[in-house]
Structure formats: structure tokens, C-alpha cells
mmCIF file of C-alpha atoms and ligand atoms in Angstrom:
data_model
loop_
_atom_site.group_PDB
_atom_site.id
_atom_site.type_symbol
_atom_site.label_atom_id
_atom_site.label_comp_id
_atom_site.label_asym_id
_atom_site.label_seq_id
_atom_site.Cartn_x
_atom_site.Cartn_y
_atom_site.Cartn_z
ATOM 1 C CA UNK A 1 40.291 50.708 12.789
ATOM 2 C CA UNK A 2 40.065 47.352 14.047
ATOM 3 C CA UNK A 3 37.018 45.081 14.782
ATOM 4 C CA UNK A 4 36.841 45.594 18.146
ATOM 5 C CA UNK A 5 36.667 49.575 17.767
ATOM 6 C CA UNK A 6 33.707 51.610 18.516
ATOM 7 C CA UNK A 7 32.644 53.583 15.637
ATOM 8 C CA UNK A 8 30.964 55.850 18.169
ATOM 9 C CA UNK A 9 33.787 56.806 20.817
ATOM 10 C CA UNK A 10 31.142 58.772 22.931
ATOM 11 C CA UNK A 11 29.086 55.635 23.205
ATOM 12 C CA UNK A 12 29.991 52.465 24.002
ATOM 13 C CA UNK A 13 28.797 48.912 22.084
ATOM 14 C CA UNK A 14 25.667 47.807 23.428
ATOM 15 C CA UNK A 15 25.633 44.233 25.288
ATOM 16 C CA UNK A 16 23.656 41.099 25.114
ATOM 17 C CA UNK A 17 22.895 41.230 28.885
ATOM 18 C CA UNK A 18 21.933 45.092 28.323
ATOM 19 C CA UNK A 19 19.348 43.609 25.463
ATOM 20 C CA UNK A 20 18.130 40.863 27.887
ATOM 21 C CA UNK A 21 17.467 43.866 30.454
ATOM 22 C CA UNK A 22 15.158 45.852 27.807
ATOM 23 C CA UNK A 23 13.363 42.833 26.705
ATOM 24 C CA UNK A 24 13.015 41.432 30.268
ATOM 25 C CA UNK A 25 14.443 37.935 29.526
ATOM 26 C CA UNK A 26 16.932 35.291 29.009
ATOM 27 C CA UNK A 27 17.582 35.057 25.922
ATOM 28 C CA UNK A 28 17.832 31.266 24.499
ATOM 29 C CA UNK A 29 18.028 28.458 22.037
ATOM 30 C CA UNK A 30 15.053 26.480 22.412
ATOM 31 C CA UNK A 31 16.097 23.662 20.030
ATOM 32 C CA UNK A 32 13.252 21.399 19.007
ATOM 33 C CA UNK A 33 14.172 17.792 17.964
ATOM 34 C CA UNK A 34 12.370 15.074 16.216
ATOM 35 C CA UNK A 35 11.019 13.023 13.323
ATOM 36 C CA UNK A 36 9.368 14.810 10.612
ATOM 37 C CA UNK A 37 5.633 14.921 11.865
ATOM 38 C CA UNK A 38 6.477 14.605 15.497
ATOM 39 C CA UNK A 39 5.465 18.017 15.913
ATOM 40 C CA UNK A 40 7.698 20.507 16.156
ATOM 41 C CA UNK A 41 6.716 23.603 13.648
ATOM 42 C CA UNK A 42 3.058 22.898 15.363
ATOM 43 C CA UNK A 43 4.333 23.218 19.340
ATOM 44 C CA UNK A 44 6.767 25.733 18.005
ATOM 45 C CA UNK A 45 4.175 27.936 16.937
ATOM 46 C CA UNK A 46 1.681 27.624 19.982
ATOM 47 C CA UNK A 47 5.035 28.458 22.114
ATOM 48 C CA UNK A 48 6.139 31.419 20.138
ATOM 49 C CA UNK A 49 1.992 32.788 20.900
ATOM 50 C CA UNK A 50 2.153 31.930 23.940
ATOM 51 C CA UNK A 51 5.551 33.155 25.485
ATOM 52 C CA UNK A 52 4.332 36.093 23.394
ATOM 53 C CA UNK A 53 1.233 36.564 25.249
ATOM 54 C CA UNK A 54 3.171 36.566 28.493
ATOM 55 C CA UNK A 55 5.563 39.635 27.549
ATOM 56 C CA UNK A 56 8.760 37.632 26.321
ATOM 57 C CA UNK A 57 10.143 38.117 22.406
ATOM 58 C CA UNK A 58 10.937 35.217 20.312
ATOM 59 C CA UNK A 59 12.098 34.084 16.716
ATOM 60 C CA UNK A 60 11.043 30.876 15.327
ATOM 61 C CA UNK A 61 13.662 29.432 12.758
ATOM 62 C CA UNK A 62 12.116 26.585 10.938
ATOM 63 C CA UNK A 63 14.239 23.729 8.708
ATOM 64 C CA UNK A 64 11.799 23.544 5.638
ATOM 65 C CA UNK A 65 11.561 28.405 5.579
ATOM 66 C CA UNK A 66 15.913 28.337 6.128
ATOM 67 C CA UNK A 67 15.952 25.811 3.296
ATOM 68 C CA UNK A 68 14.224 28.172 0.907
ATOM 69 C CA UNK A 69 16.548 30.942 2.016
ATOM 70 C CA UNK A 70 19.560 31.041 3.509
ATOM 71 C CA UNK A 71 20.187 26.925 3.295
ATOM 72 C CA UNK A 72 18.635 26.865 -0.439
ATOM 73 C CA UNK A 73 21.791 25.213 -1.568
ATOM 74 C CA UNK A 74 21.794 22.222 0.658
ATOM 75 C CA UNK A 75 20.466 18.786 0.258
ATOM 76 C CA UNK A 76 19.821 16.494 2.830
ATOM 77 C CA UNK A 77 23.477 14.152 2.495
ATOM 78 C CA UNK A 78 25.345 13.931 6.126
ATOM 79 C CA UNK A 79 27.651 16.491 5.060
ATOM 80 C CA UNK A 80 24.523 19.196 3.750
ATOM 81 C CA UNK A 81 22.940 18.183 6.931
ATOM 82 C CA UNK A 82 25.701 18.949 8.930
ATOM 83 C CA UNK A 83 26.280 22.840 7.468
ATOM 84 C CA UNK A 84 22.639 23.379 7.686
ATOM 85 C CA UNK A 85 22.813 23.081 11.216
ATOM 86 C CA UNK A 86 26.242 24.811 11.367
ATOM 87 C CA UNK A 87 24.756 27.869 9.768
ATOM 88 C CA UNK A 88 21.343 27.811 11.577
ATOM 89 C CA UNK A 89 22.957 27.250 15.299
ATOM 90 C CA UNK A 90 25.170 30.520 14.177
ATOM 91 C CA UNK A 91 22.271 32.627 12.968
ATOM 92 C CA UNK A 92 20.774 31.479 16.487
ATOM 93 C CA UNK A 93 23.353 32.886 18.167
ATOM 94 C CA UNK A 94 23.341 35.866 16.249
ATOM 95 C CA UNK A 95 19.494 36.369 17.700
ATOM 96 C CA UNK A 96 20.592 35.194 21.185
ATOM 97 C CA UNK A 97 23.248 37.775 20.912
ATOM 98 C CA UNK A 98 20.487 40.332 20.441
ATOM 99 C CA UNK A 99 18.559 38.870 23.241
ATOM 100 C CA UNK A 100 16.032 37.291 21.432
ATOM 101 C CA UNK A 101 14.520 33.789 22.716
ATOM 102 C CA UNK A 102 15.011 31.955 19.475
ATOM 103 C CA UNK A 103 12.484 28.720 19.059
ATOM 104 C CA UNK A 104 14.100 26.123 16.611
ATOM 105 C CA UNK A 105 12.492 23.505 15.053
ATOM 106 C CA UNK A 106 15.599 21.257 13.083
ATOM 107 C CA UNK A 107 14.830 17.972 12.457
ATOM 108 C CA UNK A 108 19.073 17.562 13.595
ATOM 109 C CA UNK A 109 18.922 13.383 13.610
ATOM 110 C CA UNK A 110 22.013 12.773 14.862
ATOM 111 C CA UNK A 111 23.617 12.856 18.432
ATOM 112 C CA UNK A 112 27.207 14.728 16.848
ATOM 113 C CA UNK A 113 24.691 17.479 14.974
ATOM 114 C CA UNK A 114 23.316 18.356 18.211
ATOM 115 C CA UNK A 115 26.101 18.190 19.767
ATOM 116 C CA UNK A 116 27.544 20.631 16.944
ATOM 117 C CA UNK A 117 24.672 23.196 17.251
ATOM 118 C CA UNK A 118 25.209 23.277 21.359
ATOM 119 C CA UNK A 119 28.889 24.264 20.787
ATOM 120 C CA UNK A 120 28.233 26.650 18.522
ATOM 121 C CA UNK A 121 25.330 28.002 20.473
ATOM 122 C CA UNK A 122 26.956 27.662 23.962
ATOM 123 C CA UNK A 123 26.124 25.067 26.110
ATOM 124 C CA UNK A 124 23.982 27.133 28.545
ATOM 125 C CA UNK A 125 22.314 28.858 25.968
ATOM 126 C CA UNK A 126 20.885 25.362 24.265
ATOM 127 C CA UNK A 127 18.386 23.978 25.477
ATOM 128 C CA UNK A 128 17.300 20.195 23.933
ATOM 129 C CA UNK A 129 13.588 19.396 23.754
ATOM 130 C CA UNK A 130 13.084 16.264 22.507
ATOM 131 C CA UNK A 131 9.715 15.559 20.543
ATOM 132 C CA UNK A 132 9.138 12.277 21.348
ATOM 133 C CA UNK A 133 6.548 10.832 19.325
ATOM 134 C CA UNK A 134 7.210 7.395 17.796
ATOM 135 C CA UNK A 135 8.280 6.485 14.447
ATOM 136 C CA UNK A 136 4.887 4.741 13.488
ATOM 137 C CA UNK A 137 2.741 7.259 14.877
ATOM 138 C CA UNK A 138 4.498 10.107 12.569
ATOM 139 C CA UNK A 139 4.113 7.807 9.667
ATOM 140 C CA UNK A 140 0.814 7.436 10.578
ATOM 141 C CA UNK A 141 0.119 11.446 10.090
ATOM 142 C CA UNK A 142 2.378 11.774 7.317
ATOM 143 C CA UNK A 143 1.567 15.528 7.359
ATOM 144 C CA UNK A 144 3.272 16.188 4.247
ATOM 145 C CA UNK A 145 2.960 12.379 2.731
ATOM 146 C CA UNK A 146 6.579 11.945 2.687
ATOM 147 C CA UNK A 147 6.704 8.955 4.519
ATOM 148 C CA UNK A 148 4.929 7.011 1.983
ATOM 149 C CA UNK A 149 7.152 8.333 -0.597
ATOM 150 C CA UNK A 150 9.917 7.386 1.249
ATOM 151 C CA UNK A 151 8.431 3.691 1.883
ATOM 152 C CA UNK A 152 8.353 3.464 -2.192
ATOM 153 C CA UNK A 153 11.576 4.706 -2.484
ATOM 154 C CA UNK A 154 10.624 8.101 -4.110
ATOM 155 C CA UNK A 155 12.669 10.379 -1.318
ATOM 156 C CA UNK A 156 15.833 9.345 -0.432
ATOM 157 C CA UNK A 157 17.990 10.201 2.682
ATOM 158 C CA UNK A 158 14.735 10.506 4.878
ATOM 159 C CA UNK A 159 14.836 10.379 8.498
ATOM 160 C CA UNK A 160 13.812 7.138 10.500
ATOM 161 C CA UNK A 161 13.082 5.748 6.869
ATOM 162 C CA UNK A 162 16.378 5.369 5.109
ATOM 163 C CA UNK A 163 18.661 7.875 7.067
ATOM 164 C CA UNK A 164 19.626 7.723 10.473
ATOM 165 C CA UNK A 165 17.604 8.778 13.623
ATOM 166 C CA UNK A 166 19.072 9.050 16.904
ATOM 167 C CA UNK A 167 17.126 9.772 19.688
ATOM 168 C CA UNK A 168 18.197 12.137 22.174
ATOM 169 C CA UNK A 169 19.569 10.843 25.106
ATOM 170 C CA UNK A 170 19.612 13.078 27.756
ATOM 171 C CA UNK A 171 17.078 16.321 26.333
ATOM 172 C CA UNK A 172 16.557 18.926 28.766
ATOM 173 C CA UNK A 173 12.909 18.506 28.086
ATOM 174 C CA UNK A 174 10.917 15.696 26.600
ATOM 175 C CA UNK A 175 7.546 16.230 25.212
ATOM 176 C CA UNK A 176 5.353 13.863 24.071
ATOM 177 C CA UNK A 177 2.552 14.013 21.362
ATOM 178 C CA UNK A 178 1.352 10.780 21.036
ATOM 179 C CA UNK A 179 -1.901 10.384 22.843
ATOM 180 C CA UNK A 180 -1.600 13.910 24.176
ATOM 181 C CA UNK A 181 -3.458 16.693 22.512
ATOM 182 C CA UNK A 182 -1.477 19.632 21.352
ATOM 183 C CA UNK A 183 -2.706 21.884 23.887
ATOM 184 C CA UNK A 184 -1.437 19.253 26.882
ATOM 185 C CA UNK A 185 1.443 18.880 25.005
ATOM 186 C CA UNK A 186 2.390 22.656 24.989
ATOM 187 C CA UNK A 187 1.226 23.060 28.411
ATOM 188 C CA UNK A 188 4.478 20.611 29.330
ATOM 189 C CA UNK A 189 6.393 21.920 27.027
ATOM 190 C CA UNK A 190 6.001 25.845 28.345
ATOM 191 C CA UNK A 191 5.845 25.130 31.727
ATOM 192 C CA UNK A 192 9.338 23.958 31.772
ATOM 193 C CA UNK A 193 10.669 26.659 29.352
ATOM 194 C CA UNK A 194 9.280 29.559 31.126
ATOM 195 C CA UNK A 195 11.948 29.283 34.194
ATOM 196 C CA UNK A 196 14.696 29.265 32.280
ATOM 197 C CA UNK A 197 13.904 32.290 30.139
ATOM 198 C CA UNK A 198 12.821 34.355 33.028
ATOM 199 C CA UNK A 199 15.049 37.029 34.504
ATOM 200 C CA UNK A 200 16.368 36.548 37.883
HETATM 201 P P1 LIG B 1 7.188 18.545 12.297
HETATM 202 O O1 LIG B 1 7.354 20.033 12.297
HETATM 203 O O2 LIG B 1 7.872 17.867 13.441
HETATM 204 O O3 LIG B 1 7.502 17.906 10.973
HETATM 205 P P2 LIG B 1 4.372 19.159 12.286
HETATM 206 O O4 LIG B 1 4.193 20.080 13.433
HETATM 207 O O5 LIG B 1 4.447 19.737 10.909
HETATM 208 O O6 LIG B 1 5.630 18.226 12.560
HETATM 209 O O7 LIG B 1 3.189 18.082 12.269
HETATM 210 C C1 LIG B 1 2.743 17.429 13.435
HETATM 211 C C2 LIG B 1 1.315 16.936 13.238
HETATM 212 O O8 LIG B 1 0.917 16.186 14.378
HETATM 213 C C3 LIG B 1 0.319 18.080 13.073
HETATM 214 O O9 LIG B 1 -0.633 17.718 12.105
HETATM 215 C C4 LIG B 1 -0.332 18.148 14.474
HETATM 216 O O10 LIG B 1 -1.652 18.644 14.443
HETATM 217 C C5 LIG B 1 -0.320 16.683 14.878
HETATM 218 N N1 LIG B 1 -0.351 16.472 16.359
HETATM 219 C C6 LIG B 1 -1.193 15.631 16.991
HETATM 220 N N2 LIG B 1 -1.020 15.681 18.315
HETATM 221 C C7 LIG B 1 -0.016 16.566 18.545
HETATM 222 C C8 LIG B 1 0.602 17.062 19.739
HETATM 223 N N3 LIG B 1 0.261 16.636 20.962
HETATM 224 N N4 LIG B 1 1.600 17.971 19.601
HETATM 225 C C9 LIG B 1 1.986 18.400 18.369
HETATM 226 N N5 LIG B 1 1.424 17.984 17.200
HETATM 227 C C10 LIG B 1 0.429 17.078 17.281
#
């Protein structure tokens, strides 16, 4: 039997747009760039409650829970970095395959490992938010006080510090934190999401 048989020749293989139709949505990447601290696992959590809320069904996949699982044998070198997001943008896919709204929150500093996770993902399917909050104003809430370590030398290959960030250029969304309180920020943030994960 080959791949592309049915196991079940009375019933036939059941298809991402015939998901979409049970869950009532469009299913999509929602891929959340930015420094560490910029804010991404917080808006990525107040999006996941709130599309919730409003009947759609979502899966957040976070860079510091894949690294624990699935990623635990990566580091943080170009080439680790690069197969994190390899493997992560294919698990997506896997969910948006299912029909699920996935919500991604990836660090992914560089323009080519975007640009790698939108291939693999499809480029209608990913859709680039760009948490835009400054370099000084994440080191200023050094959330998990790896900025300072980073400053002293003590982490190594750490984005905006002593690896590479480039911003996004052209992100389907931008949303910015600084000076904006989460819930203003999220309010921007869902606002624009919300039409493209609607069905027609
Ligand atoms: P990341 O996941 O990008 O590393 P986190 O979400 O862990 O960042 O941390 C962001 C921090 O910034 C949190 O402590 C959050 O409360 C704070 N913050 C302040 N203003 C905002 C905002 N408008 N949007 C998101 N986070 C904000």
C-alpha cells in the first residue's frame, strides 16, 4: 500500500478545508517576532484567551516549552537556530493542516529564518507580527535577567546583545509595547488578526 492509500476504502481522507469547516475558521500561522522581553509569550497568551473567547481554536508554540521538548538538543549557534525554526514552522504546519490557528512566539532574529519558516509554512498561511519594542526598553525589563548576563558576558549568542537582530521589514502586523499597555497592545494586535482567520 502506498502513502497516498486510504486505509479505509469506504471513507475517504479527511481535508484541511473540511477541518476549517468544523472549527469555523482559517486556520493560520500567527508568527510572533521579537527581542527577548518584547512581549511575545505575554500578547500570545492574551490572544490565544481571547480568540478563544470568540469561538476560534488555537495552539500556542512557545521557543523556551519546544526547547525543553522536541528542540531539547539545540543550542542557540546560527545553524541550531536555524533547525529550531525548521522543525517548529513544520510542526506548525502539521496543526494548520488540522485546522488549528497556531500562535507562535520564536524569537527567529534573522530575515533568511523567517523567510525559512514562511516557506515551509506557506506563504499565505504565515502571517509576520512584528513586536516592536526597542532594544533598551527590553533590557530595561529584563524579564528573565538575561540581558544583564549577557552585558557581563555570562550568555553568549544572545539576541540584540552579541547575536544578530534583524528587524522585520515588511511584517504583516506591527505591534508595539513600549508605552502601550498590554491590553492596548492586544487590542491592535487582535483586531487585525481576527479578519484573516475568519471564514468567508
Ligand atoms: P518575550 O516572550 O518576547 O520574551 P515576555 O512576554 O516574556 O517577552 O515579556 C514581556 C514583558 O513586558 C512582560 O513582563 C510584560 O508584562 C511586559 N510588557 C509591558 N508592556 C507590554 C505590552 N504592551 N505588551 C506586552 N508585554 C508588555
Amino acid at each position: 500500500m502506498n502513502s497516498s492509500q486510504n486505509i479505509f476504502p469506504d471513507k475517504r481522507v479527511l481535508r484541511r478545508s473540511d477541518k476549517e469547516k468544523i472549527l469555523k475558521q482559517r486556520a493560520k500561522a500567527i508568527w510572533l517576532t521579537g527581542l527577548s522581553g518584547s512581549g511575545k509569550t505575554t500578547l500570545a497568551i492574551e490572544l490565544e484567551n481571547a480568540l478563544i473567547e470568540k469561538g476560534f481554536f488555537t495552539q500556542i508554540l512557545d521557543g523556551d516549552i519546544v526547547r525543553m521538548g522536541i528542540n531539547n538538543n539545540l543550542g542557540f549557534s546560527e545553524k541550531d537556530r536555524k533547525e529550531n525554526i525548521r522543525r517548529v514552522a513544520e510542526v506548525s504546519k502539521l496543526f494548520i493542516n488540522c485546522g488549528i490557528i497556531t500562535i507562535n512566539c520564536f524569537v527567529s532574529p534573522t530575515i533568511v529564518i523567517r523567510r525559512e519558516a514562511k516557506n515551509i509554512i506557506g506563504v499565505d498561511d504565515f502571517i509576520e507580527v512584528f513586536i516592536n519594542t526597542p532594544l533598551e526598553i527590553c533590557e530595561k525589563r529584563d524579564v528573565k535577567g538575561l540581558y544583564a548576563k549577557a552585558r557581563k558576558g555570562e550568555v553568549l549568542d544572545f539576541t540584540g546583545v552579541n547575536a544578530p537582530w534583524e528587524e522585520p521589514e515588511n511584517a504583516d502586523i506591527n505591534v508595539f509595547t513600549n508605552k502601550m499597555t498590554v491590553a492596548e497592545s492586544l487590542k491592535s494586535l487582535i483586531n487585525q488578526v481576527i479578519p484573516l482567520v475568519t471564514q468567508a
